[in-house]
XYZ file of C-alpha atoms in Angstrom:
741
model
C -28.020 -23.062 -60.414
C -31.277 -21.246 -60.441
C -32.266 -18.281 -62.400
C -32.400 -14.698 -61.782
C -30.171 -11.534 -62.237
C -26.439 -12.064 -61.771
C -24.092 -9.633 -60.193
C -20.507 -8.980 -61.041
C -17.927 -7.188 -59.189
C -17.553 -4.657 -61.879
C -18.596 -1.330 -61.205
C -22.366 -0.015 -61.736
C -23.997 3.061 -61.002
C -26.166 3.245 -58.039
C -29.299 3.825 -60.093
C -28.528 0.531 -61.852
C -27.974 -1.306 -58.720
C -31.182 0.092 -57.097
C -33.334 -1.118 -60.175
C -31.682 -4.466 -60.084
C -32.285 -4.920 -56.367
C -35.847 -3.753 -56.823
C -36.228 -6.587 -59.593
C -34.801 -9.230 -57.439
C -37.140 -8.176 -54.398
C -40.061 -8.575 -56.947
C -38.680 -12.089 -58.235
C -38.630 -13.170 -54.647
C -36.421 -15.999 -53.356
C -33.013 -15.955 -51.463
C -29.748 -14.403 -52.379
C -27.309 -17.453 -53.472
C -23.807 -16.021 -53.450
C -20.660 -17.806 -54.750
C -17.117 -16.222 -53.620
C -14.039 -17.536 -55.411
C -10.145 -16.984 -55.148
C -7.488 -17.821 -57.603
C -4.057 -17.944 -57.540
C -2.192 -19.230 -60.272
C 1.268 -19.603 -58.775
C 0.295 -20.787 -55.401
C 2.909 -23.177 -54.189
C 2.066 -23.122 -50.240
C -0.161 -25.225 -48.230
C -2.210 -22.470 -46.719
C -6.128 -22.767 -47.832
C -7.960 -19.666 -48.086
C -10.752 -19.113 -45.638
C -13.753 -16.586 -44.868
C -14.916 -15.139 -41.587
C -16.845 -12.061 -40.546
C -20.176 -10.771 -39.189
C -23.659 -12.450 -38.824
C -24.935 -14.129 -40.508
C -21.740 -15.244 -42.784
C -19.967 -16.378 -39.661
C -21.433 -14.676 -36.759
C -17.805 -14.004 -35.478
C -14.424 -12.083 -35.996
C -12.672 -15.076 -34.314
C -10.154 -16.743 -36.947
C -10.669 -20.196 -35.425
C -14.424 -20.348 -36.650
C -13.242 -18.990 -40.236
C -14.890 -21.223 -43.067
C -12.665 -23.251 -45.157
C -13.107 -22.726 -48.911
C -13.149 -25.606 -51.067
C -10.770 -26.413 -53.823
C -12.431 -26.191 -57.288
C -9.311 -26.642 -59.293
C -5.430 -26.505 -58.879
C -5.606 -22.737 -58.156
C -8.961 -22.010 -57.590
C -10.934 -21.914 -54.029
C -14.805 -21.652 -53.863
C -17.176 -20.947 -51.060
C -20.875 -21.024 -51.659
C -23.658 -19.754 -49.107
C -27.411 -18.334 -48.928
C -27.706 -14.875 -47.521
C -31.448 -14.752 -45.517
C -33.434 -11.972 -46.998
C -33.115 -9.800 -43.754
C -29.234 -9.918 -43.798
C -28.397 -8.887 -47.551
C -25.460 -6.727 -45.876
C -22.645 -8.265 -44.482
C -18.957 -7.776 -43.941
C -16.217 -10.322 -43.876
C -12.525 -10.716 -44.784
C -10.193 -13.674 -46.228
C -7.289 -15.081 -44.288
C -4.962 -18.042 -45.073
C -4.041 -20.754 -42.697
C -3.598 -24.585 -42.837
C -6.864 -26.673 -43.004
C -6.723 -28.253 -39.936
C -4.620 -25.659 -37.858
C -5.421 -22.149 -36.828
C -1.582 -21.267 -36.815
C -0.100 -19.709 -38.795
C -2.849 -17.214 -39.718
C -2.693 -14.577 -42.285
C -5.248 -11.844 -42.873
C -5.674 -10.262 -46.113
C -4.486 -6.631 -46.056
C -6.897 -3.623 -46.033
C -10.363 -2.897 -44.454
C -13.008 -5.161 -44.420
C -15.092 -6.311 -47.356
C -18.651 -5.269 -47.547
C -21.109 -7.501 -49.359
C -24.565 -5.511 -50.550
C -27.229 -7.605 -52.092
C -24.573 -9.801 -53.547
C -22.230 -7.078 -55.055
C -18.677 -6.193 -53.475
C -18.147 -2.181 -52.986
C -14.816 -0.177 -53.957
C -11.843 -2.202 -55.365
C -12.676 -5.760 -54.371
C -10.985 -7.878 -57.427
C -7.906 -8.550 -55.459
C -6.828 -9.982 -52.311
C -3.459 -9.215 -50.725
C -1.788 -11.537 -48.093
C 1.746 -10.417 -45.993
C 3.286 -13.608 -45.015
C 5.975 -13.712 -42.066
C 8.709 -14.147 -44.894
C 7.903 -10.593 -46.274
C 6.364 -12.420 -49.232
C 3.094 -10.875 -50.703
C 0.706 -13.586 -51.850
C -1.989 -12.139 -54.446
C -5.373 -13.615 -55.185
C -7.943 -12.639 -57.740
C -11.372 -12.503 -56.282
C -14.765 -13.231 -58.200
C -18.203 -12.984 -56.523
C -21.338 -14.030 -58.229
C -24.993 -13.788 -56.889
C -28.250 -15.344 -57.834
C -31.870 -15.083 -56.987
C -32.701 -18.741 -56.107
C -36.110 -20.007 -55.117
C -36.478 -22.047 -51.813
C -37.563 -25.111 -54.486
C -34.126 -25.190 -55.856
C -32.210 -24.961 -52.829
C -33.949 -27.889 -51.645
C -33.229 -29.808 -54.801
C -29.894 -28.732 -54.778
C -29.494 -30.069 -50.987
C -31.103 -33.328 -51.842
C -28.815 -34.015 -54.853
C -25.871 -33.090 -52.941
C -27.134 -35.640 -50.071
C -27.682 -38.280 -52.607
C -24.554 -37.780 -54.681
C -21.950 -37.395 -51.796
C -23.483 -39.745 -49.513
C -21.016 -42.807 -49.178
C -22.252 -46.002 -51.217
C -22.892 -48.864 -48.977
C -21.438 -51.396 -51.278
C -18.257 -49.181 -51.961
C -15.774 -51.569 -51.264
C -17.532 -54.736 -52.415
C -15.294 -57.007 -54.931
C -16.781 -57.329 -58.130
C -17.001 -60.986 -57.830
C -17.730 -62.417 -54.709
C -19.564 -65.546 -52.899
C -21.054 -65.999 -49.690
C -21.025 -69.736 -48.838
C -22.840 -69.585 -45.748
C -26.614 -68.301 -44.900
C -26.340 -64.740 -43.140
C -27.911 -64.324 -40.343
C -30.712 -62.184 -39.587
C -33.736 -60.869 -40.498
C -34.055 -62.071 -44.163
C -36.267 -65.586 -43.322
C -38.445 -63.416 -41.091
C -42.378 -63.520 -41.896
C -42.439 -60.500 -43.918
C -39.733 -61.889 -46.352
C -41.122 -65.498 -46.360
C -42.651 -67.449 -49.391
C -45.331 -70.067 -49.929
C -43.470 -73.572 -50.316
C -45.071 -73.843 -53.910
C -43.315 -71.256 -55.821
C -46.546 -71.872 -58.574
C -48.583 -69.663 -56.071
C -46.628 -66.676 -57.308
C -46.841 -67.353 -60.934
C -48.987 -64.806 -62.919
C -49.715 -64.693 -66.487
C -47.285 -63.661 -69.235
C -48.171 -61.000 -71.682
C -49.450 -62.185 -75.274
C -45.946 -61.258 -76.544
C -44.270 -63.182 -74.258
C -41.001 -65.383 -74.930
C -42.964 -68.598 -75.565
C -41.243 -69.731 -79.061
C -40.728 -73.287 -77.413
C -44.313 -73.852 -77.628
C -44.375 -73.648 -81.080
C -42.857 -75.894 -83.967
C -39.779 -73.444 -85.145
C -40.554 -73.764 -88.889
C -43.991 -72.230 -88.197
C -42.486 -69.110 -87.121
C -40.619 -68.344 -90.273
C -41.606 -65.998 -93.067
C -44.973 -67.291 -95.242
C -44.537 -67.919 -98.896
C -45.701 -64.754 -100.606
C -45.255 -66.366 -103.963
C -47.674 -69.003 -103.176
C -50.425 -66.530 -102.210
C -52.390 -65.587 -104.809
C -53.593 -61.911 -105.623
C -52.793 -58.917 -107.838
C -51.078 -55.641 -106.891
C -50.220 -56.870 -103.592
C -50.621 -59.940 -101.434
C -51.793 -60.503 -97.719
C -50.404 -63.126 -95.582
C -50.094 -63.763 -91.913
C -46.788 -63.264 -90.584
C -46.233 -64.690 -86.982
C -50.195 -63.978 -86.112
C -50.016 -60.418 -87.367
C -51.783 -59.693 -90.672
C -49.320 -57.827 -93.156
C -49.625 -56.581 -96.552
C -47.064 -57.569 -98.975
C -46.714 -54.851 -101.751
C -45.995 -55.883 -105.443
C -42.391 -55.484 -106.054
C -43.042 -54.349 -109.405
C -45.233 -51.252 -107.797
C -42.961 -50.309 -105.135
C -42.253 -46.582 -105.220
C -38.468 -46.087 -105.682
C -37.630 -43.066 -104.212
C -34.825 -40.933 -104.707
C -34.872 -39.333 -101.040
C -34.255 -40.593 -97.930
C -33.737 -44.240 -97.264
C -32.307 -46.077 -94.304
C -29.613 -48.503 -94.663
C -29.981 -52.360 -93.323
C -26.328 -53.373 -94.185
C -22.882 -53.173 -92.681
C -19.271 -54.377 -93.273
C -15.714 -53.400 -92.621
C -12.297 -53.267 -93.889
C -10.449 -56.715 -93.659
C -6.879 -57.609 -94.340
C -6.673 -59.761 -97.318
C -3.446 -61.796 -97.635
C -3.754 -62.488 -101.199
C -6.205 -61.342 -104.120
C -5.357 -61.244 -107.688
C -1.678 -61.451 -106.662
C -2.325 -58.088 -104.187
C -1.603 -57.605 -100.740
C -3.091 -54.994 -98.707
C -6.556 -53.944 -97.642
C -9.836 -54.793 -99.501
C -13.412 -53.816 -98.525
C -15.769 -56.406 -97.272
C -18.637 -56.310 -99.518
C -20.312 -59.180 -97.876
C -23.035 -56.917 -96.647
C -23.637 -53.585 -98.729
C -26.011 -50.718 -99.242
C -26.232 -47.482 -101.110
C -23.572 -44.961 -101.062
C -24.581 -41.973 -98.149
C -24.334 -38.441 -98.899
C -24.631 -35.416 -96.691
C -26.700 -33.163 -97.765
C -25.489 -29.372 -97.775
C -28.897 -27.873 -96.081
C -29.439 -30.800 -93.493
C -27.351 -32.487 -90.761
C -28.817 -35.930 -91.466
C -27.714 -38.279 -93.861
C -29.643 -38.812 -97.453
C -29.182 -41.829 -99.649
C -28.213 -41.817 -103.216
C -30.007 -44.450 -104.614
C -28.767 -44.481 -108.305
C -27.386 -47.391 -108.268
C -28.843 -49.081 -111.594
C -30.747 -51.892 -109.659
C -33.751 -49.754 -108.072
C -32.778 -51.614 -104.823
C -33.954 -49.978 -101.966
C -31.644 -50.068 -98.902
C -31.887 -48.978 -95.344
C -29.424 -48.036 -92.067
C -29.653 -50.654 -89.497
C -31.577 -49.609 -86.390
C -28.137 -49.372 -84.438
C -25.353 -47.481 -82.813
C -21.783 -47.799 -82.172
C -19.820 -50.396 -84.078
C -22.902 -51.596 -86.229
C -23.606 -48.156 -87.478
C -20.005 -47.543 -88.111
C -19.667 -50.797 -90.051
C -22.906 -50.094 -91.856
C -21.672 -46.601 -92.788
C -18.110 -47.618 -93.930
C -19.848 -50.618 -96.285
C -22.270 -48.130 -97.902
C -19.576 -45.940 -98.633
C -17.345 -48.478 -100.576
C -19.320 -51.940 -100.795
C -20.119 -53.150 -104.158
C -23.869 -53.452 -105.441
C -23.689 -57.327 -106.368
C -22.904 -57.989 -102.335
C -25.051 -55.721 -100.672
C -27.156 -58.233 -99.091
C -26.127 -61.346 -97.241
C -28.050 -64.976 -97.383
C -26.879 -67.464 -94.709
C -27.949 -70.652 -96.322
C -28.291 -73.928 -94.306
C -27.207 -77.151 -94.968
C -27.426 -80.465 -93.282
C -29.210 -83.531 -92.812
C -32.808 -83.521 -90.988
C -32.730 -83.678 -87.408
C -29.528 -81.835 -87.082
C -30.825 -78.396 -85.586
C -30.902 -76.402 -88.780
C -34.136 -74.771 -88.143
C -33.350 -73.911 -84.501
C -29.931 -72.739 -85.208
C -31.569 -70.606 -88.052
C -34.410 -69.241 -85.679
C -31.535 -68.425 -83.132
C -29.211 -66.361 -85.718
C -32.666 -64.459 -86.736
C -33.417 -63.532 -83.341
C -29.916 -62.211 -82.792
C -29.105 -60.433 -85.879
C -32.574 -58.541 -85.417
C -31.805 -57.735 -81.830
C -28.556 -55.984 -83.115
C -30.656 -53.953 -85.650
C -30.090 -55.680 -88.808
C -33.387 -56.392 -91.124
C -33.316 -60.421 -90.970
C -35.956 -62.773 -92.088
C -36.010 -66.454 -91.916
C -37.309 -68.448 -94.854
C -38.243 -72.307 -94.414
C -38.345 -74.148 -97.527
C -40.526 -77.065 -95.677
C -43.355 -74.482 -95.188
C -43.235 -73.720 -99.019
C -43.159 -77.525 -99.704
C -46.069 -77.962 -97.518
C -48.255 -75.233 -98.787
C -47.458 -76.293 -102.399
C -47.570 -80.030 -102.166
C -49.257 -80.694 -99.105
C -47.916 -81.868 -95.432
C -48.416 -85.664 -95.891
C -45.670 -86.655 -98.104
C -44.585 -90.197 -97.565
C -40.449 -90.722 -97.667
C -40.700 -91.836 -101.333
C -41.150 -88.267 -102.036
C -37.601 -87.506 -100.632
C -35.727 -90.214 -102.943
C -33.160 -88.728 -104.998
C -34.395 -91.200 -107.853
C -37.781 -89.783 -107.669
C -37.775 -87.245 -110.270
C -41.251 -85.865 -109.830
C -40.202 -85.368 -105.956
C -36.856 -83.780 -106.746
C -38.461 -81.528 -109.364
C -41.185 -80.600 -106.811
C -38.481 -79.868 -103.988
C -36.431 -77.911 -106.448
C -39.479 -75.697 -107.367
C -40.338 -74.880 -103.939
C -36.576 -74.288 -102.817
C -36.236 -71.435 -105.836
C -39.670 -69.938 -105.121
C -38.471 -69.455 -101.350
C -35.189 -68.350 -102.537
C -36.726 -65.827 -105.147
C -39.375 -64.675 -102.293
C -35.999 -63.822 -100.136
C -34.407 -62.075 -102.812
C -37.684 -59.920 -103.729
C -37.852 -59.015 -99.847
C -33.982 -57.951 -100.072
C -35.014 -55.938 -103.392
C -37.373 -53.929 -101.018
C -34.706 -53.273 -98.266
C -34.245 -56.320 -96.420
C -30.524 -57.228 -95.121
C -29.809 -60.581 -93.929
C -32.060 -63.532 -95.198
C -31.583 -67.051 -93.476
C -32.524 -69.857 -96.254
C -33.470 -72.784 -94.307
C -33.398 -76.195 -96.224
C -31.488 -79.133 -96.131
C -29.414 -78.184 -99.368
C -27.779 -81.414 -99.374
C -25.905 -81.990 -102.510
C -23.795 -79.664 -104.529
C -26.323 -79.341 -107.511
C -28.916 -77.747 -105.164
C -26.259 -75.445 -103.989
C -25.003 -74.462 -107.602
C -28.625 -73.503 -108.171
C -28.781 -71.360 -105.483
C -25.429 -69.625 -106.050
C -26.717 -69.180 -109.756
C -29.964 -67.577 -108.851
C -28.187 -65.109 -106.178
C -25.483 -63.988 -108.833
C -25.311 -60.119 -108.732
C -28.148 -60.038 -105.995
C -26.956 -60.842 -102.604
C -23.581 -62.793 -101.184
C -24.240 -66.407 -99.851
C -22.367 -67.849 -96.811
C -23.245 -71.594 -96.425
C -24.111 -72.569 -92.746
C -23.642 -76.433 -92.115
C -24.808 -77.987 -89.199
C -23.157 -81.537 -88.463
C -24.123 -83.679 -85.390
C -22.402 -87.348 -84.765
C -24.022 -87.793 -81.573
C -26.905 -90.708 -81.973
C -28.651 -89.680 -79.146
C -28.945 -86.098 -79.817
C -30.022 -87.004 -82.984
C -32.807 -89.667 -81.844
C -34.033 -86.958 -79.253
C -34.213 -84.494 -82.357
C -36.062 -87.126 -84.707
C -38.739 -87.555 -81.741
C -39.158 -83.670 -81.354
C -39.910 -83.629 -85.334
C -42.418 -86.490 -85.131
C -44.228 -84.698 -82.124
C -44.077 -81.083 -83.421
C -43.580 -81.172 -87.082
C -46.954 -80.508 -89.351
C -45.737 -83.653 -91.743
C -46.848 -85.695 -88.970
C -49.681 -83.946 -87.549
C -52.491 -86.104 -89.296
C -50.474 -89.413 -88.139
C -52.077 -90.898 -85.241
C -49.403 -93.455 -84.676
C -46.151 -92.419 -83.231
C -44.010 -95.295 -84.346
C -45.307 -95.370 -87.860
C -44.413 -91.676 -88.013
C -41.011 -92.442 -86.546
C -40.254 -95.294 -89.220
C -41.589 -93.026 -92.117
C -39.282 -89.934 -90.860
C -35.993 -92.675 -90.426
C -36.786 -93.856 -94.211
C -36.801 -89.879 -95.085
C -33.425 -89.319 -93.546
C -31.964 -92.451 -95.236
C -32.892 -91.044 -98.507
C -30.993 -87.828 -97.601
C -28.046 -89.714 -96.068
C -27.680 -91.315 -99.424
C -26.968 -88.667 -101.703
C -25.584 -86.016 -98.864
C -22.521 -84.275 -99.933
C -20.904 -81.971 -97.310
C -19.999 -78.233 -98.127
C -16.664 -77.535 -99.606
C -17.148 -74.815 -101.864
C -17.424 -71.290 -101.468
C -17.807 -69.304 -98.311
C -18.855 -71.483 -95.530
C -19.083 -72.145 -91.714
C -19.400 -75.477 -90.056
C -20.590 -76.501 -86.792
C -19.687 -79.864 -85.730
C -21.357 -81.409 -82.840
C -21.836 -77.764 -81.318
C -25.412 -78.622 -79.825
C -24.227 -80.023 -76.656
C -21.925 -76.879 -75.846
C -19.337 -79.214 -74.784
C -16.659 -79.210 -77.326
C -17.285 -79.405 -80.639
C -15.750 -77.434 -83.786
C -16.291 -74.542 -85.845
C -14.714 -74.535 -89.709
C -14.637 -71.399 -91.427
C -14.010 -70.744 -94.764
C -13.442 -67.419 -96.851
C -15.462 -65.482 -94.326
C -14.457 -61.836 -93.695
C -16.099 -58.600 -92.900
C -18.032 -57.372 -89.598
C -21.308 -58.985 -89.699
C -19.987 -62.244 -90.750
C -17.534 -62.002 -88.102
C -20.348 -61.259 -85.591
C -22.056 -64.451 -86.925
C -19.210 -66.529 -86.572
C -18.666 -65.404 -83.015
C -22.380 -66.029 -82.000
C -22.346 -69.230 -83.200
C -18.906 -70.317 -81.386
C -21.078 -69.431 -78.405
C -24.294 -70.665 -78.777
C -25.656 -74.445 -77.625
C -28.823 -75.985 -76.730
C -28.111 -77.291 -73.276
C -31.591 -76.591 -70.967
C -31.159 -73.969 -68.429
C -33.227 -71.042 -66.853
C -32.231 -67.449 -67.082
C -33.894 -65.393 -64.566
C -34.437 -61.705 -65.125
C -35.528 -59.344 -62.314
C -35.286 -55.640 -61.263
C -33.623 -54.341 -58.208
C -35.888 -53.850 -55.026
C -37.691 -50.535 -55.083
C -34.950 -47.951 -54.503
C -35.405 -44.577 -52.762
C -35.099 -42.805 -56.248
C -38.191 -45.128 -57.322
C -40.123 -43.664 -53.984
C -39.141 -40.330 -55.272
C -39.908 -40.379 -58.944
C -36.436 -39.711 -59.981
C -34.348 -40.875 -63.118
C -31.456 -42.981 -62.854
C -29.028 -42.251 -59.706
C -27.461 -44.497 -57.465
C -29.279 -44.594 -54.412
C -29.787 -47.452 -51.765
C -33.100 -49.421 -51.713
C -36.199 -48.503 -49.382
C -37.792 -50.525 -46.964
C -39.926 -52.509 -49.389
C -36.768 -53.038 -51.407
C -35.310 -54.606 -48.815
C -38.318 -56.735 -48.101
C -38.278 -58.192 -51.892
C -34.408 -58.578 -51.858
C -35.097 -61.244 -48.799
C -38.137 -62.857 -50.788
C -35.780 -63.033 -53.874
C -33.249 -64.867 -52.005
C -35.568 -67.288 -50.697
C -36.920 -67.648 -54.245
C -33.414 -68.172 -55.564
C -32.633 -70.843 -52.636
C -35.761 -72.833 -53.633
C -35.861 -72.551 -57.307
C -32.107 -73.261 -57.673
C -31.833 -75.587 -54.900
C -30.300 -78.132 -57.170
C -28.046 -75.919 -59.567
C -25.114 -75.233 -57.402
C -23.177 -73.969 -60.947
C -25.574 -71.171 -60.848
C -24.615 -67.458 -60.705
C -25.846 -64.184 -59.887
C -25.147 -61.221 -62.066
C -25.792 -57.517 -61.265
C -24.770 -54.261 -62.288
C -22.080 -51.926 -60.468
C -25.127 -49.441 -59.054
C -25.850 -50.151 -55.260
C -29.574 -50.879 -55.535
C -28.960 -54.304 -57.445
C -25.924 -55.036 -55.334
C -27.808 -54.516 -52.081
C -31.032 -56.573 -53.663
C -28.504 -59.388 -54.218
C -26.830 -59.317 -50.758
C -29.006 -61.808 -49.020
C -28.557 -64.326 -51.629
C -26.005 -67.068 -50.424
C -24.172 -69.973 -52.025
C -24.094 -68.500 -55.613
C -21.036 -66.328 -57.392
C -22.123 -62.693 -57.684
C -20.589 -61.040 -60.621
C -20.734 -57.207 -61.322
C -21.138 -56.197 -64.832
C -20.962 -52.311 -65.544
C -22.745 -53.354 -68.890
C -25.716 -53.986 -66.810
C -25.952 -50.358 -65.478
C -29.134 -48.648 -66.120
C -29.364 -46.168 -69.160
C -27.235 -43.208 -68.756
C -29.717 -40.183 -68.123
C -26.842 -37.681 -68.510
C -27.633 -34.276 -67.121
C -31.183 -35.475 -66.234
C -29.739 -38.157 -64.038
C -31.410 -37.785 -60.467
C -33.702 -35.534 -61.474
C -37.809 -36.003 -61.892
C -39.511 -34.841 -65.019
C -41.276 -31.909 -63.135
C -37.620 -30.638 -62.488
C -36.525 -31.281 -65.930
C -39.626 -29.263 -67.175
C -38.821 -26.451 -64.607
C -35.260 -26.456 -65.177
C -34.558 -27.412 -68.807
C -37.873 -26.335 -70.293
C -36.242 -26.714 -73.927
C -35.199 -30.006 -73.508
C -38.369 -31.122 -71.534
C -40.241 -30.014 -74.758
C -38.015 -32.117 -77.047
C -38.340 -35.199 -74.830
C -41.892 -34.870 -74.276
C -43.457 -33.894 -77.622
C -40.728 -35.155 -80.069
C -37.949 -37.423 -79.815
C -38.895 -39.820 -76.774
C -42.205 -39.737 -77.458
C -42.265 -40.274 -81.118
C -38.943 -42.401 -81.362
C -37.938 -43.414 -77.907
C -35.474 -46.059 -79.206
C -33.268 -43.442 -80.493
C -33.829 -40.607 -78.120
C -30.412 -39.940 -76.500
C -30.456 -38.069 -73.258
C -28.037 -34.898 -73.183
C -24.660 -36.584 -72.362
C -25.925 -39.638 -71.847
C -27.627 -42.662 -73.645
C -30.164 -43.909 -76.032
C -31.819 -47.413 -76.390
C -29.823 -48.215 -79.175
C -26.433 -47.476 -77.159
C -27.646 -49.599 -74.367
C -28.296 -52.527 -76.791
C -24.614 -52.359 -78.203
C -23.326 -52.289 -74.793
C -25.229 -55.290 -73.880
C -24.128 -57.600 -76.772
C -20.942 -59.330 -74.726
C -23.697 -59.816 -72.009
C -26.228 -61.812 -74.759
C -23.091 -63.521 -75.962
C -22.353 -64.826 -72.394
C -25.550 -65.684 -71.560
C -26.035 -67.998 -74.693
C -22.694 -69.401 -73.703
C -23.620 -70.277 -70.334
C -25.041 -73.770 -69.435
C -25.755 -73.197 -65.894
C -28.746 -70.943 -64.721
C -28.145 -67.261 -64.286
C -30.146 -64.628 -62.143
C -29.811 -61.134 -63.905
C -30.606 -58.360 -61.295
C -30.719 -54.991 -63.201
C -32.827 -52.127 -64.195
C -35.896 -51.237 -66.411
C -34.245 -50.079 -69.807
C -31.605 -52.773 -69.416
C -34.048 -55.749 -68.635
C -36.170 -54.267 -71.468
C -33.329 -54.776 -74.063
C -32.335 -58.209 -72.933
C -35.833 -59.380 -72.620
C -36.660 -58.290 -76.108
C -33.840 -60.549 -77.657
C -35.439 -63.621 -75.775
C -39.196 -62.597 -76.793
C -37.718 -61.707 -80.391
C -39.571 -58.280 -80.075
C -39.365 -55.592 -82.895
C -36.378 -52.945 -81.494
C -39.165 -50.547 -81.724
C -41.186 -51.957 -78.979
C -37.994 -52.098 -76.683
C -38.592 -48.821 -74.872
C -42.226 -49.791 -74.078
C -41.761 -53.352 -72.814
C -43.531 -53.365 -69.285
C -41.032 -54.447 -66.722
C -42.613 -54.158 -63.223
C -40.777 -54.065 -60.145
C -40.676 -57.448 -57.691
C -41.240 -60.013 -60.541
C -39.194 -62.525 -61.689
C -39.302 -63.402 -65.520
C -37.945 -66.899 -66.049
C -36.492 -67.955 -69.375
C -36.253 -71.219 -70.004
C -33.867 -72.080 -72.818
C -33.408 -75.343 -74.510
C -33.919 -77.594 -77.766
C -37.562 -76.646 -78.421
C -36.840 -72.749 -77.935
C -37.698 -70.344 -75.488
C -40.585 -70.944 -72.910
C -41.258 -67.902 -70.376
C -42.732 -68.127 -66.877
C -43.524 -64.917 -64.402
C -43.352 -64.725 -60.780
C -44.989 -61.649 -59.058
C -43.415 -61.888 -55.246
C -45.193 -58.917 -54.011
C -46.622 -55.858 -55.080
């Protein structure tokens, strides 16, 4: 600890010691001494102690000797600070039981003399003669450093923080308080207005409010239908972007990131062979390790000119991507999820949720909606006759826009995209065969069919369609629009052919979240497997998810990173306000649950909440700051100047998403460990209150708000504020409550 010169017990000349002492005096600070004793053959219960003169002990009374602490099986250690005016002291080692003064064995020989942190004479061995006549031999090690008062204070603070018993040490991982607690949690300082709307604050412009927008309008805009040369400009979700001309895209042979994933999967029979085959559902260029660099470069000599990139991911996603790049075939390096289903069966909503999930995991994913192409190409006011199977002009027009949308998706994949979600009815084999022919040698297709037999859900979806779809925006008569859409639906039902070809996933009556079926055919590989797992757990049941940080902690007050301190007085007030809020907001939701991390500041924040199960998740713990845990940025700058420069000026400033604390985590690591939390949040049908930490809540919020991964580390997540995410049939709607400053 600290910096400065170190003195060992090996012999040094008086001149050298004098010079070193002079240097230390000039450097200032106090002498920090570490005494260690080691016995590799020790079998006795006796514990080494130290006693001696002022200021070490102040008495040669063996009953007042200082016990050394066990550092390892054979090593004992005692550290202390020597005041500047007492840098010469004499002492001896002795052995005795930890909690008794007898028997006591003092080391043989004269007293030891410690001068300026160095031992004189032959000080490397300590001998003890026991009553039995046995002689125990210990090796003695001494090290001394000059330490500033600042460092000493920081060390003492860290000791107190790290070794103070946790206030929640014996609390079970799952608990429930069924009766209100007595005490001051409902006092004036923690009270709330009767109307919770009093605490509503505006959500940011990039909030999770997809439920207020028709889902198809949030999909990719048709680049092939935008005129222009050399590159076309189109609006993507309200942002102006430039689409390069694919024929003019620069094909670099240097670095490229890969967006694809894959893994080995068991294949029971393939061309009469048994064994392992490489899943080529999603592939990318082969990675080669540069001999002059410690980063991967990509060999793009694949014959297709396709640009690919690694997913912005860590852990299993990255491992699967690398495996697939090494062994995947070029024609299956991209994945197309092709929706199949009758209108009003939840295809677009399912596609939007799947797109959001894959993007959050780090896969470059885009959602292409054929209806959006149709409206731009042929207008939004097409009557039901346009969708008749015996209308050749209508059939040709619809197949044309489907082909345009699919070609746009393939062009985007050619530029480096990984997963395309192709959203249309695709209700007959002829249309699906057309798509498979277009995809030959370019991407792998998995059909995703949504089937709903619940007439009430279908009727609800139809009415939402009339209210939100641009197809009926200019229809003033709701009933007329409803009749027209039902006629359109009847036209599709006459020619509908369920999927039975190729690789497919069928979701049957999964909308309600109660039962249903998932049928899977010819699906293998890491990413297709993750997609199936996600779809198994997703549904459209409306319910709120409340996200909030813990109440202000003692480390928040001190400006320290991480740690596991209790909450401050202000944090205690927030915990009581939060309990009152939850009681009022979820008073009719008896199936709700409270999720916290395993760190005491979140558990203490949740402690006043009663009547709901409380579940501790290790996955919800704050980002691991590694060796920087518990430090301020000023302390990092002082004690780890090289790392501070790296943090402040390079990695964390330019790429905070990927920066990993020494022996700690990055934001990508946090996202990987949060995937089970996301899956469980999707599966839950009752409200959930998540009390966690800034980095973790940034990652969770980014999922619901569909924010780009690069923005995750910069999302504002204020203290003492509740973010309510309302999930339901229309998407995601956000509302914020600020209970206190």
